[in-house]
Every structure is written in C-alpha cells, then in structure tokens.
JSON list of C-alpha atoms in Angstrom, two decimals:
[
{"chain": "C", "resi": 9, "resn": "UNK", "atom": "CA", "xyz": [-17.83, 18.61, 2.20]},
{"chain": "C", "resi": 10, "resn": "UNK", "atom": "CA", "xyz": [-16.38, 18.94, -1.36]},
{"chain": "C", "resi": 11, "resn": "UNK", "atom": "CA", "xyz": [-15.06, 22.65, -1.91]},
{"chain": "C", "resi": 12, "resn": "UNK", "atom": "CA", "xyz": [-15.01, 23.77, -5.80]},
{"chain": "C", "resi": 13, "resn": "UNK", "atom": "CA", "xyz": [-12.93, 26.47, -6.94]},
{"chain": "C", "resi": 14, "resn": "UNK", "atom": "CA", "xyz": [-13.08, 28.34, -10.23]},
{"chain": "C", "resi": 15, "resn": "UNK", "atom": "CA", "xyz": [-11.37, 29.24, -12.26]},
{"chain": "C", "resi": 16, "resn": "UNK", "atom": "CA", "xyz": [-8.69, 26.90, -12.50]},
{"chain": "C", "resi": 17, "resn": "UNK", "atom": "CA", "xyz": [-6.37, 29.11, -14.04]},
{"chain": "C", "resi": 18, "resn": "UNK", "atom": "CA", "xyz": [-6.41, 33.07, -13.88]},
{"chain": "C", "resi": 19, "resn": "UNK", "atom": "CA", "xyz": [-4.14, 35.35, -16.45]},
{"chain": "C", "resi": 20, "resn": "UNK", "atom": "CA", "xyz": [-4.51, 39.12, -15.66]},
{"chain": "C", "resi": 21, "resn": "UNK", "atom": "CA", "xyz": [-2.22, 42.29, -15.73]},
{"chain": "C", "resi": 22, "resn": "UNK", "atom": "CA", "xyz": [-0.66, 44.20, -13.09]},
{"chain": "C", "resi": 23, "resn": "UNK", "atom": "CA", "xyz": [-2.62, 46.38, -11.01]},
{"chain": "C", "resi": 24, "resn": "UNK", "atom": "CA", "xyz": [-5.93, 44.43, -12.13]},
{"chain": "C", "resi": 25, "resn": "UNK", "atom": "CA", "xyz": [-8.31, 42.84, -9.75]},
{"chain": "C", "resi": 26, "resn": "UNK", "atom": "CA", "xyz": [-8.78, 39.29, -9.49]},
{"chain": "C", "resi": 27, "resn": "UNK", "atom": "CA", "xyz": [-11.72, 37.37, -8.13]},
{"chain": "C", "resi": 28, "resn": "UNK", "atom": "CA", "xyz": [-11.57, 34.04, -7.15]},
{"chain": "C", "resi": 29, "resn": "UNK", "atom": "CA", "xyz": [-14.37, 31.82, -6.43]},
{"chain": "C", "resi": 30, "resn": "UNK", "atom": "CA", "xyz": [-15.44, 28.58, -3.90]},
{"chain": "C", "resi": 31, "resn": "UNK", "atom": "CA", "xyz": [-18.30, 26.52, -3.70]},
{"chain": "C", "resi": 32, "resn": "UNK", "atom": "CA", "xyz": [-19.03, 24.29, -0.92]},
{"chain": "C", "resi": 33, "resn": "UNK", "atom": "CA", "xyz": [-21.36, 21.31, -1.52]},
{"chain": "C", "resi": 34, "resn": "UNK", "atom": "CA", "xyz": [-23.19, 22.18, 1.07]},
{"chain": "C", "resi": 35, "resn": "UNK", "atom": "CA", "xyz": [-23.41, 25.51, 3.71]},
{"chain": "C", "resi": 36, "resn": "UNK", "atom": "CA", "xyz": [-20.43, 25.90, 5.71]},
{"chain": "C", "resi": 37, "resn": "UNK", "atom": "CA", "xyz": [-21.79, 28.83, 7.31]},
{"chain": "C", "resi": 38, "resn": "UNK", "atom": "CA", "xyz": [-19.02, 31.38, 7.40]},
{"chain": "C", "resi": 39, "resn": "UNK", "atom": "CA", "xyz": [-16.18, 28.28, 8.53]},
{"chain": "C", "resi": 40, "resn": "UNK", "atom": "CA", "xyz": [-14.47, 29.35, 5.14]},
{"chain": "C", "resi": 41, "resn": "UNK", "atom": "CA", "xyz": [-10.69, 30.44, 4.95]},
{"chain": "C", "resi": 42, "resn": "UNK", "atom": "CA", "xyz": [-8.32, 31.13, 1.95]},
{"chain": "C", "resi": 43, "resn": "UNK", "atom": "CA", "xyz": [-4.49, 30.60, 1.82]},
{"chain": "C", "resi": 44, "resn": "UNK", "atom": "CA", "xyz": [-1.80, 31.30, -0.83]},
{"chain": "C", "resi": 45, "resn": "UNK", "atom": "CA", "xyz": [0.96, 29.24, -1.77]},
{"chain": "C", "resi": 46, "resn": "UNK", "atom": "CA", "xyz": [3.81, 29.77, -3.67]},
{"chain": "C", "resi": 47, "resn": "UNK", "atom": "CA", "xyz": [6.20, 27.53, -5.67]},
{"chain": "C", "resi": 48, "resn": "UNK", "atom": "CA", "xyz": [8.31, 25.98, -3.06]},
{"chain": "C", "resi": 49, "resn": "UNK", "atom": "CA", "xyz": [6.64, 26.80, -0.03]},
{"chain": "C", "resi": 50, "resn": "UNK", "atom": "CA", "xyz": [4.11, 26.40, 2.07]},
{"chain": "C", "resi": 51, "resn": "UNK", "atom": "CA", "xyz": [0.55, 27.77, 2.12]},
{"chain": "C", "resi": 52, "resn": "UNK", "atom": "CA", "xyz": [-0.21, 31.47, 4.16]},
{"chain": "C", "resi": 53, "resn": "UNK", "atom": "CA", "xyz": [-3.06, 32.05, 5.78]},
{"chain": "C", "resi": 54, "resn": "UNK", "atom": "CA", "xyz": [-4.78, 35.23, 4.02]},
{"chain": "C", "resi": 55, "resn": "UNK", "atom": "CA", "xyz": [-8.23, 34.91, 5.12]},
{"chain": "C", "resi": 56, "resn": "UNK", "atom": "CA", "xyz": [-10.15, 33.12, 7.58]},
{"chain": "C", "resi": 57, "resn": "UNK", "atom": "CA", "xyz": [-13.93, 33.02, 8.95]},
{"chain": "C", "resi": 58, "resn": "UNK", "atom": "CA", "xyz": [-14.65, 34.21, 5.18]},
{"chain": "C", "resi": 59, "resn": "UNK", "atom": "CA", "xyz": [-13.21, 37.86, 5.66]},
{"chain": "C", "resi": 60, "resn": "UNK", "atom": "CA", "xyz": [-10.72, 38.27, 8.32]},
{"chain": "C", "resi": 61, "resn": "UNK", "atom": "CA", "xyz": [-7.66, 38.99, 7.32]},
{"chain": "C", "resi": 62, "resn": "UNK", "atom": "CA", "xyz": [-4.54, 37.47, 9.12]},
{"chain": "C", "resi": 63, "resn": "UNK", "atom": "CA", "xyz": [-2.17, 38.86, 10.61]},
{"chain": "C", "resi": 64, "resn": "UNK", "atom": "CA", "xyz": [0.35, 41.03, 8.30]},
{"chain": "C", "resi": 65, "resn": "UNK", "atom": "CA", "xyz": [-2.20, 40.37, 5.15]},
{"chain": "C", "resi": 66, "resn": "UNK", "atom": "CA", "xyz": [-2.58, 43.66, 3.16]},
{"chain": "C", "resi": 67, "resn": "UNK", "atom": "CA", "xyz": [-5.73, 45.27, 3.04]},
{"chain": "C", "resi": 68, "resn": "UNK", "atom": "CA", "xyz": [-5.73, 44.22, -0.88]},
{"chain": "C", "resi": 69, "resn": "UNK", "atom": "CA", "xyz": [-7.01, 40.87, -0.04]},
{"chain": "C", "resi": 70, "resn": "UNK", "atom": "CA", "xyz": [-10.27, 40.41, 0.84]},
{"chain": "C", "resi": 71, "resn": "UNK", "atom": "CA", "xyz": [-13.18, 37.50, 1.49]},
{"chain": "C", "resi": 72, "resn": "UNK", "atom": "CA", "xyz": [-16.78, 37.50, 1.44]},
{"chain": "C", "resi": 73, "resn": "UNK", "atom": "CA", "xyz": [-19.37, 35.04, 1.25]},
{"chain": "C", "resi": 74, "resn": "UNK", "atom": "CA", "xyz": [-21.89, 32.88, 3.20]},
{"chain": "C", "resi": 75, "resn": "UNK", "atom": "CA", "xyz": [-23.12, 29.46, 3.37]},
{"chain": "C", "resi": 76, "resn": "UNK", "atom": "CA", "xyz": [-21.93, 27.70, -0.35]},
{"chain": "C", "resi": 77, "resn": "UNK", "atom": "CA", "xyz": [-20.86, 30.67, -2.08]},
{"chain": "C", "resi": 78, "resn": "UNK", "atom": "CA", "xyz": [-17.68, 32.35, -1.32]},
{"chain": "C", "resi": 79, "resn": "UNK", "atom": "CA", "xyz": [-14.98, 34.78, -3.14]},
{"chain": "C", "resi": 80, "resn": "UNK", "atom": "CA", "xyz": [-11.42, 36.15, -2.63]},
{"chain": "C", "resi": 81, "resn": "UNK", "atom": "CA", "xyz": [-10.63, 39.52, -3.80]},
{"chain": "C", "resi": 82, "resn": "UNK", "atom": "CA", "xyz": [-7.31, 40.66, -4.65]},
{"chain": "C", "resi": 83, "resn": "UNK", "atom": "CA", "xyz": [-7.05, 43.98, -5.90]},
{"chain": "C", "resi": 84, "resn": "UNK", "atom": "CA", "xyz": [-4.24, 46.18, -7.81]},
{"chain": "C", "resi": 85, "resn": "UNK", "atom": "CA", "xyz": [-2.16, 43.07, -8.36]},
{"chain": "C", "resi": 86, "resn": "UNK", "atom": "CA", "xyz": [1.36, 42.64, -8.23]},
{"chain": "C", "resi": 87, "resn": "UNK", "atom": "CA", "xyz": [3.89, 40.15, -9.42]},
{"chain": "C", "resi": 88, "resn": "UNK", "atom": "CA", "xyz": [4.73, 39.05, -6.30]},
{"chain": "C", "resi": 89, "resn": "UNK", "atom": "CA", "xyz": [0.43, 38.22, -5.79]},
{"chain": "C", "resi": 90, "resn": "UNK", "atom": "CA", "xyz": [1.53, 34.76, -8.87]},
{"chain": "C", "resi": 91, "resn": "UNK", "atom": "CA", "xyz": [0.52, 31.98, -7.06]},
{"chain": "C", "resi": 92, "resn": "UNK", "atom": "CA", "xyz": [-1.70, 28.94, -6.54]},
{"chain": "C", "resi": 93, "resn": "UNK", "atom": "CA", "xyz": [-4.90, 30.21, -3.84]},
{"chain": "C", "resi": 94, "resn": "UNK", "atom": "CA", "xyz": [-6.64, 27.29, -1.56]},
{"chain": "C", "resi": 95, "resn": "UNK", "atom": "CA", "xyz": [-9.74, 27.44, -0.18]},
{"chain": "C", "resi": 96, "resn": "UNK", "atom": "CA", "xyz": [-10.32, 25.39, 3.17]},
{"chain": "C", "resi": 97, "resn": "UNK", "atom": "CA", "xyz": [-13.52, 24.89, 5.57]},
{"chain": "C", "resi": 98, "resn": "UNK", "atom": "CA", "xyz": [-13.28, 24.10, 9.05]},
{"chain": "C", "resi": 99, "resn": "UNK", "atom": "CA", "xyz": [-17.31, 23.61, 9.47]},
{"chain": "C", "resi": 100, "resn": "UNK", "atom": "CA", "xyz": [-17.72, 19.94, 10.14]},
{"chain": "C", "resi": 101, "resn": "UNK", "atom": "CA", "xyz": [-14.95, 20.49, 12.90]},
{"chain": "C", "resi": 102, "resn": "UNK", "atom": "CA", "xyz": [-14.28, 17.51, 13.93]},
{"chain": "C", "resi": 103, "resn": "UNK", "atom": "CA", "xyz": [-13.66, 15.88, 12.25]},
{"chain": "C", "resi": 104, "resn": "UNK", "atom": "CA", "xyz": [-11.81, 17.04, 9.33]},
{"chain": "C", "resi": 105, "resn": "UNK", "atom": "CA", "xyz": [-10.79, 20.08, 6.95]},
{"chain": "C", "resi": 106, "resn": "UNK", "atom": "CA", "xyz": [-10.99, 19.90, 3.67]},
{"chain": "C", "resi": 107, "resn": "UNK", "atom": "CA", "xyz": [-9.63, 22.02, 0.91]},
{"chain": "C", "resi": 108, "resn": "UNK", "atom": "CA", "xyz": [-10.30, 23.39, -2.95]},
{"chain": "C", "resi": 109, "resn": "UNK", "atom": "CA", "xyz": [-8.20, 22.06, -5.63]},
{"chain": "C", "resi": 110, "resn": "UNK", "atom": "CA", "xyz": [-6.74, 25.74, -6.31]},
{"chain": "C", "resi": 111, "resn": "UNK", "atom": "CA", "xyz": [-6.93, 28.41, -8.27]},
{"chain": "C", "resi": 112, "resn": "UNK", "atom": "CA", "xyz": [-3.64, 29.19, -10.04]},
{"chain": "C", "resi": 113, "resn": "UNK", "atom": "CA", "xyz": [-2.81, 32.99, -10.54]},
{"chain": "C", "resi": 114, "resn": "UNK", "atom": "CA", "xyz": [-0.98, 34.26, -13.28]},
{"chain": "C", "resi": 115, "resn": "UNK", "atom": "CA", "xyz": [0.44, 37.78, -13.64]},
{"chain": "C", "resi": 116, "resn": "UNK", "atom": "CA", "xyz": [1.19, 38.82, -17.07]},
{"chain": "O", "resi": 19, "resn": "UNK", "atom": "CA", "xyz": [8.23, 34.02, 16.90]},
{"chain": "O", "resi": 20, "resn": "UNK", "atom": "CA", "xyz": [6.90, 30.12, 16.43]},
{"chain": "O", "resi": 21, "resn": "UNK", "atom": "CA", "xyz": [8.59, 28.32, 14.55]},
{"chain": "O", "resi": 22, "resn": "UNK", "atom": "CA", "xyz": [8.04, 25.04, 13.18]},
{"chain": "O", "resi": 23, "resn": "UNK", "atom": "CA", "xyz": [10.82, 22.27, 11.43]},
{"chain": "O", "resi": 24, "resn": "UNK", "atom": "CA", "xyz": [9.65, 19.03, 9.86]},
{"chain": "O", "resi": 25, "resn": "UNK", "atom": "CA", "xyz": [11.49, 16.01, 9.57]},
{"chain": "O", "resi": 26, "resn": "UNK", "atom": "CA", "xyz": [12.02, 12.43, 8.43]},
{"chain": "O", "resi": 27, "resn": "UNK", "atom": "CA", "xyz": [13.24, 9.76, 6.31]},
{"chain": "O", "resi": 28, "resn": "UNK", "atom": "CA", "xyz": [12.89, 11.09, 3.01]},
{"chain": "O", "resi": 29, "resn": "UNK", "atom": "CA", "xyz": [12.56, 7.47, 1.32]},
{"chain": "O", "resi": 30, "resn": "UNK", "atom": "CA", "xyz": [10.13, 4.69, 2.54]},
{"chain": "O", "resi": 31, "resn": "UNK", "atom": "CA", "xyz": [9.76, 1.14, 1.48]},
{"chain": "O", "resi": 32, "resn": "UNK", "atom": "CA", "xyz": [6.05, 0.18, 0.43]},
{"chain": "O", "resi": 33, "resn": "UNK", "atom": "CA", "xyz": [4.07, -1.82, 3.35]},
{"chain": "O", "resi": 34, "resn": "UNK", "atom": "CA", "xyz": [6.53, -0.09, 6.22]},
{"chain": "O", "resi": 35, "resn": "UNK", "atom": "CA", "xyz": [5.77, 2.71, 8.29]},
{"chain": "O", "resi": 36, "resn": "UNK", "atom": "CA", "xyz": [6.56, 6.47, 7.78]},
{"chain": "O", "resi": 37, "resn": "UNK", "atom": "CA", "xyz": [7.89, 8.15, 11.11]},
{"chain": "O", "resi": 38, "resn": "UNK", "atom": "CA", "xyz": [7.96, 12.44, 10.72]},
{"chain": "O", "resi": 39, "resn": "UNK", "atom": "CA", "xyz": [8.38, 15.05, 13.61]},
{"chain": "O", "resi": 40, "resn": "UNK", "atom": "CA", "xyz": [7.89, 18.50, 14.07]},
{"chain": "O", "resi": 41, "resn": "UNK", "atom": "CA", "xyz": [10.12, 20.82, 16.44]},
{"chain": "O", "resi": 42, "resn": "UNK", "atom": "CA", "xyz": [7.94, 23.51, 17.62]},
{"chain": "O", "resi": 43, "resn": "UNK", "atom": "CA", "xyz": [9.87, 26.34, 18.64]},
{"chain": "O", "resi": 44, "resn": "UNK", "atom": "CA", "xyz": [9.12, 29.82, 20.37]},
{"chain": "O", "resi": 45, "resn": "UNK", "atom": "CA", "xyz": [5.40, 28.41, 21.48]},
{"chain": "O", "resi": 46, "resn": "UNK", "atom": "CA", "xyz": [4.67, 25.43, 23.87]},
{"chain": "O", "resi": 47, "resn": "UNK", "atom": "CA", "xyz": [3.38, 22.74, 22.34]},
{"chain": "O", "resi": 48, "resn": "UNK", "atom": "CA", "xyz": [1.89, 21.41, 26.27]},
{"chain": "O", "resi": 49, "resn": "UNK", "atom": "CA", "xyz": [-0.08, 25.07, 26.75]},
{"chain": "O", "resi": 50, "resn": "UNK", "atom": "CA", "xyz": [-2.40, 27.49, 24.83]},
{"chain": "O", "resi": 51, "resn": "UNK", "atom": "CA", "xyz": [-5.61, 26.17, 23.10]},
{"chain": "O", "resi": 52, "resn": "UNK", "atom": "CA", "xyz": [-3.82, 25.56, 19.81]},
{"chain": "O", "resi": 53, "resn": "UNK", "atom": "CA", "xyz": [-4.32, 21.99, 17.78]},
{"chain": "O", "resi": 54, "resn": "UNK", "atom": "CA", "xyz": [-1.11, 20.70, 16.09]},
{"chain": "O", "resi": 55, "resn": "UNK", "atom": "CA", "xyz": [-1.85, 19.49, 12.57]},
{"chain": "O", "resi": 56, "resn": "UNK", "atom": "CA", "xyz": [-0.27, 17.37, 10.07]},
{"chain": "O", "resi": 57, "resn": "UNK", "atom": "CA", "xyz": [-1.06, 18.27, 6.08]},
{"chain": "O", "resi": 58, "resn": "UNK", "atom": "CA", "xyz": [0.61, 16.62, 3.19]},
{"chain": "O", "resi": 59, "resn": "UNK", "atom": "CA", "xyz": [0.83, 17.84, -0.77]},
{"chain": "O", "resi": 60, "resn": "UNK", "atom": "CA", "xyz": [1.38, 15.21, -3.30]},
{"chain": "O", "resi": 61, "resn": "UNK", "atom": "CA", "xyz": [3.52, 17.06, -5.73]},
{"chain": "O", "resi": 62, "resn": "UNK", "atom": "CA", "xyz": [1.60, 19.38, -8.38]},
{"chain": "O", "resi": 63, "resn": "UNK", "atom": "CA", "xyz": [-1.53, 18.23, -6.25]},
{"chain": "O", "resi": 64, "resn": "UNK", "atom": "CA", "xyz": [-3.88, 20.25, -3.51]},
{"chain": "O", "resi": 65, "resn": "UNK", "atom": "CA", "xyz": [-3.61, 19.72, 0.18]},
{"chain": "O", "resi": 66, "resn": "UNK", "atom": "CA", "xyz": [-5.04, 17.40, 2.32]},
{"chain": "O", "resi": 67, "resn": "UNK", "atom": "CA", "xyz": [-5.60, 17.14, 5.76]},
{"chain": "O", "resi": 68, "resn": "UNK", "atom": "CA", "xyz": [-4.22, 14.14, 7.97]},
{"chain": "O", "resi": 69, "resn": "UNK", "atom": "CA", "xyz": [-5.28, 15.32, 11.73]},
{"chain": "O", "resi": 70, "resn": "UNK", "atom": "CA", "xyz": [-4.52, 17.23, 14.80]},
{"chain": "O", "resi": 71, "resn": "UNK", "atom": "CA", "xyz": [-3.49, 16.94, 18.36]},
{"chain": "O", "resi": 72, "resn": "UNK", "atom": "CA", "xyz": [-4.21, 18.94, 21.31]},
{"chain": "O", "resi": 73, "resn": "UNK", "atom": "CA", "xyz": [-2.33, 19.88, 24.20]},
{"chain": "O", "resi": 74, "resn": "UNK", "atom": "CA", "xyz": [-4.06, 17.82, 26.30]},
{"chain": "O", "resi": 75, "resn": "UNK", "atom": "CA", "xyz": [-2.96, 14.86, 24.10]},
{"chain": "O", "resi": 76, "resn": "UNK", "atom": "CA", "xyz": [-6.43, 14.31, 22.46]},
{"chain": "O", "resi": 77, "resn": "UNK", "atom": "CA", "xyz": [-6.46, 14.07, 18.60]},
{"chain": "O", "resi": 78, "resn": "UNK", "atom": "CA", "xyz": [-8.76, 13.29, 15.00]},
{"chain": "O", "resi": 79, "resn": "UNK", "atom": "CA", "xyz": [-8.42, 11.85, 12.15]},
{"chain": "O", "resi": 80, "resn": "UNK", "atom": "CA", "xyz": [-9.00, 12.77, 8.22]},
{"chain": "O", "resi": 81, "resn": "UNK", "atom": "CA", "xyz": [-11.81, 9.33, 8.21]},
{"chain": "O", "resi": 82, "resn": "UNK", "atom": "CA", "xyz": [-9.71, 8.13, 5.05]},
{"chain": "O", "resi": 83, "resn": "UNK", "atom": "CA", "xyz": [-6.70, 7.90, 6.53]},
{"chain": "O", "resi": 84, "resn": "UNK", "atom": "CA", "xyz": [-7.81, 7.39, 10.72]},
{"chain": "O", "resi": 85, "resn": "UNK", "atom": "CA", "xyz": [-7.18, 3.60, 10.23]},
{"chain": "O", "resi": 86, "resn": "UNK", "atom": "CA", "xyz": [-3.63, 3.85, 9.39]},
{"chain": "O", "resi": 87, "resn": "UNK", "atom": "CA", "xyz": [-1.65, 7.08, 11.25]},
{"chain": "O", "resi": 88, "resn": "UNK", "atom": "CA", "xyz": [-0.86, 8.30, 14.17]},
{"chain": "O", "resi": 89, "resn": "UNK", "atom": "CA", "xyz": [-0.11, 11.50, 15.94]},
{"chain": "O", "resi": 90, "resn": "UNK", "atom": "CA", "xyz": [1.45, 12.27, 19.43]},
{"chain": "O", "resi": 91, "resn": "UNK", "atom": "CA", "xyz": [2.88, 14.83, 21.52]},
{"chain": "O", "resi": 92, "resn": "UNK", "atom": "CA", "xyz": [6.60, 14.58, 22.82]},
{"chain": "O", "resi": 93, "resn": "UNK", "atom": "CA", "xyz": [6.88, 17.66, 25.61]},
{"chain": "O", "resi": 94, "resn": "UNK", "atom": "CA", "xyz": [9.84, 16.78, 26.69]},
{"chain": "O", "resi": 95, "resn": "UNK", "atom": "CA", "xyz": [11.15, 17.55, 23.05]},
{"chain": "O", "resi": 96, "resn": "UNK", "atom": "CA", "xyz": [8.47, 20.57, 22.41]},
{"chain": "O", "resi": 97, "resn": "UNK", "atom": "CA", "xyz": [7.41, 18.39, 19.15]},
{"chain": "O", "resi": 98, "resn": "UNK", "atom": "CA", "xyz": [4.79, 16.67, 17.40]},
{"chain": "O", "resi": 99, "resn": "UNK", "atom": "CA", "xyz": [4.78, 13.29, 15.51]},
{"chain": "O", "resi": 100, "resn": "UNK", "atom": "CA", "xyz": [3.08, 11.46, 13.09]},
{"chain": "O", "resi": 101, "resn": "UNK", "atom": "CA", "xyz": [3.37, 8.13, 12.48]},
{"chain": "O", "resi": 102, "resn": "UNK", "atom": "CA", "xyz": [1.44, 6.39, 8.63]},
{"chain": "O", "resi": 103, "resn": "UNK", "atom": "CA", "xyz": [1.33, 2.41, 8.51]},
{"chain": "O", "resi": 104, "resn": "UNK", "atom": "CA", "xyz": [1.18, 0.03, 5.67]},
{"chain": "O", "resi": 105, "resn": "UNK", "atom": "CA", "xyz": [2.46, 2.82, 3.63]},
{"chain": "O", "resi": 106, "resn": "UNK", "atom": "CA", "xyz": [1.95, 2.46, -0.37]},
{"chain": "O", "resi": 107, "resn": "UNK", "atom": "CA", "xyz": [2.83, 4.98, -3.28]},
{"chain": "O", "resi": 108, "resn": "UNK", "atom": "CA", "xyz": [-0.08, 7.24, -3.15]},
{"chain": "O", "resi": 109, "resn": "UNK", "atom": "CA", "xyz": [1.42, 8.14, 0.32]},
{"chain": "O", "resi": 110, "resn": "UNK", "atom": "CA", "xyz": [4.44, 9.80, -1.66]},
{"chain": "O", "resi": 111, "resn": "UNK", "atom": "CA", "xyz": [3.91, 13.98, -0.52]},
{"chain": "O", "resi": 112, "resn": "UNK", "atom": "CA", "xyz": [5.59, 16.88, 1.23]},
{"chain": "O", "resi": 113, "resn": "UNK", "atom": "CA", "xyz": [3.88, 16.72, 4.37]},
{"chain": "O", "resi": 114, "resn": "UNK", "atom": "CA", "xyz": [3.48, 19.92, 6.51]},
{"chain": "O", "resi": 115, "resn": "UNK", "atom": "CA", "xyz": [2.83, 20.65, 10.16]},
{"chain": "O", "resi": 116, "resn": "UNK", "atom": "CA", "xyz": [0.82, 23.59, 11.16]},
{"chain": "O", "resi": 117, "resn": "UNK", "atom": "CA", "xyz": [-0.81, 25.32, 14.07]},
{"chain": "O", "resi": 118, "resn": "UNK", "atom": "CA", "xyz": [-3.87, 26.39, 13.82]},
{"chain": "O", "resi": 119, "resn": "UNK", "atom": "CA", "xyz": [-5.86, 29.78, 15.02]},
{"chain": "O", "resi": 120, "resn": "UNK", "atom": "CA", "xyz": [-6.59, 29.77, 19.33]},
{"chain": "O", "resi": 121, "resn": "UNK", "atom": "CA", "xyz": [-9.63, 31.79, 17.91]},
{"chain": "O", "resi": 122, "resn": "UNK", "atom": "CA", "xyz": [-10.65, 29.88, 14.64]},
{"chain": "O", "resi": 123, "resn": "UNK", "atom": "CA", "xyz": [-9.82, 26.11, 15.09]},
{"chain": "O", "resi": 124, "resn": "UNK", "atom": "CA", "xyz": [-8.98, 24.48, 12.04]},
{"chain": "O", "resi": 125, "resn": "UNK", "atom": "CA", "xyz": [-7.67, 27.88, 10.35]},
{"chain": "O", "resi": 126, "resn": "UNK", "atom": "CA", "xyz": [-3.80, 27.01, 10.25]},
{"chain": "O", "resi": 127, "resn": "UNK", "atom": "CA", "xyz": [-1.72, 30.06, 10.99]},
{"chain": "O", "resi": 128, "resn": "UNK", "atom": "CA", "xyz": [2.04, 28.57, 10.95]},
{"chain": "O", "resi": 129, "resn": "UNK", "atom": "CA", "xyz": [3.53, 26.00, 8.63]},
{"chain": "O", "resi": 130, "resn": "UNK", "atom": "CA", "xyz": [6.92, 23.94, 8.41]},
{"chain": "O", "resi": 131, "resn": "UNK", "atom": "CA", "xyz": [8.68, 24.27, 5.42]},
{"chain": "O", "resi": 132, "resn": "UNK", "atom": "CA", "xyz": [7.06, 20.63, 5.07]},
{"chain": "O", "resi": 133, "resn": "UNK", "atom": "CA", "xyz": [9.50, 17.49, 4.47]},
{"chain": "O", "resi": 134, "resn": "UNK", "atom": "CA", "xyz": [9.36, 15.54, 1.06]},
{"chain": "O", "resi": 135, "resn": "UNK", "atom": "CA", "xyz": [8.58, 11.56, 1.99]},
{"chain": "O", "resi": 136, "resn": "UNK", "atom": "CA", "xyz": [8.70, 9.07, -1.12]},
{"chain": "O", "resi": 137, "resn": "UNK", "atom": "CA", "xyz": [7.29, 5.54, -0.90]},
{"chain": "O", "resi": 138, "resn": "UNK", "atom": "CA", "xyz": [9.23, 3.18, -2.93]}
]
C-alpha cells in the first residue's frame, strides 16, 4: 500500500491551522496513524487508528478520515509545531507498515 | 519509563554484514503483547520499515528486505537485534528501534534515538 501525502511543503503563521493530507492506494480502513519528527530526532507518535491521540499529545492535534482519505489537523500553531509529519498504515498487518514521504511544516 | 538505546558499528564494508542492538529498559522485552521493531531513515529521506519480533520470539519481514536481515531477542540482556547481510550503499541510514502500541499493533509508541550505520 503506497501512502501519498500532500503538500510537500507547508509555510503558515503562528496561531494558524494547518491541514495535512494522506492518501492510501487503496482502503486501509481506519489502520492510519500520524507521527512528527523533528530535526535530529526520532518520529512521535501523535495519532493513531486515524484519531486517537497518544499519550501526552495536545488536544491541538487531531486525525480524521476513513478508508483512502485521511487528514491531520493542527490548530493555533506554534514554533515549536516546525517539523516534518509521517503518515503510516498498519492495515495489511502482517506483513509490513508502510509510511508517507512527509509533509514538511514551516512556521513563519 | 521504557527506554530504548540503539547501537552498532557506525561504518560497514560493502558485501559484510551489519550487526545493531537495542537495550530495552524499564519494560520486559520477554512479557506484554508488544512487537519490537526495527525502522531505518536514509538521511533527508522517509522511514521505512524493516520488521518486528515478538515476545514469544516470532517475527516478519518488510518483503524487500526479508531475504537479507535478521531479528532476535536476547532476554538475558533485555534487548533486541538485528542483523542485514550482503550489505551495499543504499543500506547507509539511521536505523531506529521502536515498540509498538499493546492495543494498536504496528502503531510505534517508543523510539531509540536511532544509530547512524554507513556502508562503505
């Protein structure tokens, strides 16, 4: 399963909202999950089943979505929030996960 | 708190095998209904997944790479290893262990800081 992610690059402003998109090549019922990663470390699970939030994830991030079609929110941005965001699928479990190429956020 | 610690050789000669381990601290890596994964990152690239092992010692492989690696359980060391044959340039990455969710398998929850390997 091929996982697309648009845009590639996202420029907004402080306290904006940003919405980030994935599209599965084909339904991953709701086996969708979202992670953030910034420079130098590794990726945090934000989301996971398309809108549960991990554990210690603000209430600012948020998923939705079903089958191909699925979007992060992130609202009232911060500068800390600059970073690249991964989708991931866990649907054809076994046997393998696959992720998006990312979505890189920029704050400006 | 888990806690997980990467580490390896840093530099590996094309055609020889790569050798990384995990520490897995604060968690079990014998109980629970976790999978252990590995995940590597060629630099300025996405993520992609290598495979998992169970605590019962049981594992998969990412189909591209299943020919070539290897991943087993030391509990006498509470760590996880991962062993990549034949090893060529496009093998160069930070690779990353991670746990994944008891309740959403194949939702990775805790990373390693992730250890830099380079094939040359």
């Amino acid at each position: 399963i091929v996982l697309t992610q648009s845009p590639a690059t996202l420029s907004l402003s402080p306290g904006e909202r940003a919405t980030l998109s994935c599209r599965a090549s084909q339904s991953v019922s709701n086996f969708l999950a979202w992670y953030q990663q910034k420079p130098g470390q590794a990726p945090r699970l934000l989301i996971y089943d398309t809108s549960n939030r991990a554990t210690g994830i603000p209430a600012r991030f948020s998923g939705s979505g079903s089958g191909t079609d699925f979007t992060l929110t992130i609202s009232n941005l911060e500068p800390e929030d600059v970073a690249v965001y991964y989708c991931q699928q866990r649907y054809n479990w076994p046997p393998r996960v696959t992720f998006g190429q990312g979505t890189r956020l920029v704050i400006k | 708190q888990v806690q997980l610690q990467e580490s390896g050789p840093g530099l590996v000669k094309p055609s020889q095998t790569l050798s990384l381990t995990c520490i897995v601290s604060g968690v079990s890596v014998s109980s629970g209904s976790h999978y252990w994964n590995w995940i590597r990152q060629p630099a300025g690239k996405g993520l992609e997944w290598i495979g998992r092992i169970y605590t019962t010692g049981s594992t998969n492989y990412n189909p591209s790479l299943k020919s070539r690696v290897t991943i087993f359980l030391d509990r006498s060391k509470n760590q996880i290893s991962l062993k990549v044959n034949s090893v060529t340039a496009a093998d160069t990455a930070l690779y990353f262990c991670a746990r994944d969710l008891e309740s959403a398998a194949g939702a990775f929850d805790y990373w390693g800081q992730g250890t830099q390997v380079t094939v040359s």
